[in-house]
mmCIF file of C-alpha atoms in Angstrom:
data_model
loop_
_atom_site.group_PDB
_atom_site.id
_atom_site.type_symbol
_atom_site.label_atom_id
_atom_site.label_comp_id
_atom_site.label_asym_id
_atom_site.label_seq_id
_atom_site.Cartn_x
_atom_site.Cartn_y
_atom_site.Cartn_z
ATOM 1 C CA MET A 1 -0.056 0.106 0.079
ATOM 2 C CA ALA A 2 0.974 3.699 -1.060
ATOM 3 C CA LYS A 3 2.498 6.075 1.834
ATOM 4 C CA TYR A 4 0.691 8.406 0.513
ATOM 5 C CA LYS A 5 -2.981 9.354 -1.268
ATOM 6 C CA PRO A 6 -3.756 12.560 -2.659
ATOM 7 C CA ILE A 7 -5.808 14.775 -1.624
ATOM 8 C CA ASP A 8 -8.799 16.763 -1.971
ATOM 9 C CA CYS A 9 -8.701 19.585 -0.625
ATOM 10 C CA GLY A 10 -11.358 21.168 -1.448
ATOM 11 C CA ALA A 11 -12.187 25.412 -3.099
ATOM 12 C CA LEU A 12 -9.804 27.660 -3.566
ATOM 13 C CA ALA A 13 -10.430 30.718 -1.725
ATOM 14 C CA VAL A 14 -10.911 32.085 -4.838
ATOM 15 C CA GLY A 15 -12.237 35.280 -3.691
ATOM 16 C CA ILE A 16 -9.495 36.386 -1.086
ATOM 17 C CA VAL A 17 -6.962 35.320 -3.277
ATOM 18 C CA ASN A 18 -8.210 38.450 -5.883
ATOM 19 C CA GLU A 19 -9.027 40.584 -3.824
ATOM 20 C CA VAL A 20 -5.591 40.729 -1.993
ATOM 21 C CA MET A 21 -3.531 39.713 -4.734
ATOM 22 C CA GLN A 22 -5.600 41.952 -7.349
ATOM 23 C CA TRP A 23 -5.612 38.776 -8.834
ATOM 24 C CA ASP A 24 -9.075 37.599 -11.226
ATOM 25 C CA LEU A 25 -8.261 33.462 -10.678
ATOM 26 C CA SER A 26 -11.053 31.183 -11.456
ATOM 27 C CA PRO A 27 -12.776 28.720 -8.703
ATOM 28 C CA GLY A 28 -11.263 25.946 -8.245
ATOM 29 C CA SER A 29 -10.133 23.685 -5.873
ATOM 30 C CA VAL A 30 -6.939 22.749 -4.380
ATOM 31 C CA HIS A 31 -5.144 18.719 -5.361
ATOM 32 C CA PHE A 32 -2.757 17.631 -3.660
ATOM 33 C CA SER A 33 -0.998 14.666 -5.216
ATOM 34 C CA ALA A 34 1.031 11.286 -3.068
ATOM 35 C CA SER A 35 3.884 12.807 -4.577
ATOM 36 C CA ALA A 36 3.973 16.675 -3.306
ATOM 37 C CA GLN A 37 2.823 15.391 0.027
ATOM 38 C CA GLU A 38 6.252 12.869 -0.639
ATOM 39 C CA HIS A 39 7.996 15.902 -1.718
ATOM 40 C CA ALA A 40 6.987 17.944 1.950
ATOM 41 C CA ASP A 41 7.072 15.261 3.675
ATOM 42 C CA ASP A 42 11.360 14.373 2.356
ATOM 43 C CA ARG A 43 12.736 18.420 2.571
ATOM 44 C CA HIS A 44 10.453 19.486 6.262
ATOM 45 C CA PRO A 45 9.213 15.556 8.225
ATOM 46 C CA GLU A 46 8.213 17.516 11.796
ATOM 47 C CA ASP A 47 5.772 20.341 9.535
ATOM 48 C CA TYR A 48 4.046 17.851 7.416
ATOM 49 C CA ALA A 49 1.240 15.669 9.492
ATOM 50 C CA LEU A 50 0.503 18.558 10.973
ATOM 51 C CA CYS A 51 0.620 20.941 7.546
ATOM 52 C CA VAL A 52 -1.918 18.027 6.303
ATOM 53 C CA LYS A 53 -4.102 17.955 9.550
ATOM 54 C CA ASN A 54 -5.056 21.936 9.279
ATOM 55 C CA ILE A 55 -4.423 22.062 5.165
ATOM 56 C CA ALA A 56 -8.417 22.973 3.770
ATOM 57 C CA HIS A 57 -8.194 25.200 6.990
ATOM 58 C CA ILE A 58 -5.945 26.949 5.555
ATOM 59 C CA LEU A 59 -6.939 27.322 1.715
ATOM 60 C CA ARG A 60 -9.793 27.954 2.969
ATOM 61 C CA ALA A 61 -9.259 30.715 5.675
ATOM 62 C CA PRO A 62 -5.593 32.073 5.382
ATOM 63 C CA ASP A 63 -4.355 35.218 7.268
ATOM 64 C CA TRP A 64 -1.577 35.697 4.354
ATOM 65 C CA VAL A 65 -1.685 35.568 0.715
ATOM 66 C CA GLY A 66 1.409 37.041 -1.207
ATOM 67 C CA GLN A 67 4.515 35.975 -3.592
ATOM 68 C CA GLY A 68 7.441 35.988 -3.440
ATOM 69 C CA PRO A 69 10.013 37.972 -5.876
ATOM 70 C CA LYS A 70 11.416 34.259 -6.656
ATOM 71 C CA ASP A 71 8.116 33.074 -6.694
ATOM 72 C CA ARG A 72 5.790 34.280 -10.123
ATOM 73 C CA ASP A 73 4.378 30.670 -10.817
ATOM 74 C CA GLY A 74 2.736 30.514 -7.260
ATOM 75 C CA PHE A 75 1.309 31.971 -4.517
ATOM 76 C CA VAL A 76 1.518 31.115 -0.912
ATOM 77 C CA MET A 77 -1.523 30.885 1.435
ATOM 78 C CA VAL A 78 -0.114 30.698 5.104
ATOM 79 C CA ARG A 79 -2.514 31.045 8.598
ATOM 80 C CA ARG A 80 -1.001 31.132 12.073
ATOM 81 C CA ILE A 81 -2.639 27.844 14.202
ATOM 82 C CA SER A 82 -2.961 29.269 18.051
ATOM 83 C CA SER A 83 -3.668 26.013 19.104
ATOM 84 C CA ALA A 84 -0.668 23.901 18.195
ATOM 85 C CA LYS A 85 1.266 27.555 18.061
ATOM 86 C CA ALA A 86 2.595 26.713 14.681
ATOM 87 C CA ILE A 87 2.637 29.495 11.467
ATOM 88 C CA LEU A 88 2.228 27.216 9.044
ATOM 89 C CA LEU A 89 2.806 27.936 4.741
ATOM 90 C CA VAL A 90 0.948 25.876 2.016
ATOM 91 C CA ALA A 91 2.027 26.593 -0.542
ATOM 92 C CA ILE A 92 0.088 26.712 -4.221
ATOM 93 C CA LYS A 93 0.701 26.519 -8.062
ATOM 94 C CA LEU A 94 -0.835 29.095 -10.943
ATOM 95 C CA LYS A 95 -0.702 26.973 -13.380
ATOM 96 C CA ARG A 96 -3.140 24.638 -13.173
ATOM 97 C CA ASP A 97 -3.263 20.100 -14.041
ATOM 98 C CA ASP A 98 -4.963 18.590 -16.693
ATOM 99 C CA GLN A 99 -8.391 18.262 -14.804
ATOM 100 C CA GLY A 100 -7.806 22.505 -14.506
ATOM 101 C CA ARG A 101 -6.976 21.889 -10.156
ATOM 102 C CA TYR A 102 -5.042 23.744 -8.449
ATOM 103 C CA VAL A 103 -1.494 22.449 -7.394
ATOM 104 C CA VAL A 104 0.172 22.014 -3.801
ATOM 105 C CA ALA A 105 3.178 22.638 -4.566
ATOM 106 C CA SER A 106 4.741 21.948 -0.247
ATOM 107 C CA THR A 107 4.052 22.107 2.558
ATOM 108 C CA TYR A 108 6.215 23.506 5.796
ATOM 109 C CA ARG A 109 6.421 25.241 9.295
ATOM 110 C CA VAL A 110 7.939 29.155 9.162
ATOM 111 C CA THR A 111 8.656 30.882 12.590
ATOM 112 C CA GLN A 112 7.644 33.997 13.301
ATOM 113 C CA HIS A 113 10.706 35.825 12.252
ATOM 114 C CA ASP A 114 10.377 34.732 8.370
ATOM 115 C CA ALA A 115 6.876 35.731 8.666
ATOM 116 C CA ASP A 116 7.106 39.178 9.669
ATOM 117 C CA MET A 117 10.222 39.989 6.771
ATOM 118 C CA ARG A 118 7.580 38.385 4.901
ATOM 119 C CA VAL A 119 5.107 40.676 5.429
ATOM 120 C CA SER A 120 7.615 44.367 5.813
ATOM 121 C CA LYS A 121 9.013 43.388 3.017
ATOM 122 C CA GLY A 122 5.348 43.915 0.888
ATOM 123 C CA TYR A 123 6.141 39.760 -0.305
ATOM 124 C CA TRP A 124 3.044 38.933 2.234
ATOM 125 C CA LEU A 125 -0.393 40.660 2.441
ATOM 126 C CA ARG A 126 -2.763 39.947 4.627
ATOM 127 C CA VAL A 127 -6.145 38.842 4.828
#
């Protein structure tokens, strides 16, 4: 049996993303493939389970949305999870898959310092 099974994470909060980023994304669902999960778990094993547990909530109600200067092919949705004392990031590709879904590239925890820096540089915008 495979360790990772694809996850359909529900609808992307395109209204929030479009308002904050001044974009015109079309509505669509978000997909977290088995291979992207393996990548996230390999790169961030201490964060993976917490991120998967909270991914739908992050995508529905982020605290920040943004895009770094080198990440023009995607964007991030970030949320503080108070109960876990964590700030979790979900990276999403702008190009949709062949089924029209937005695709999770990775997910991981960020430090308060990293969040503060990205906000101060204007990479992340408060929702």
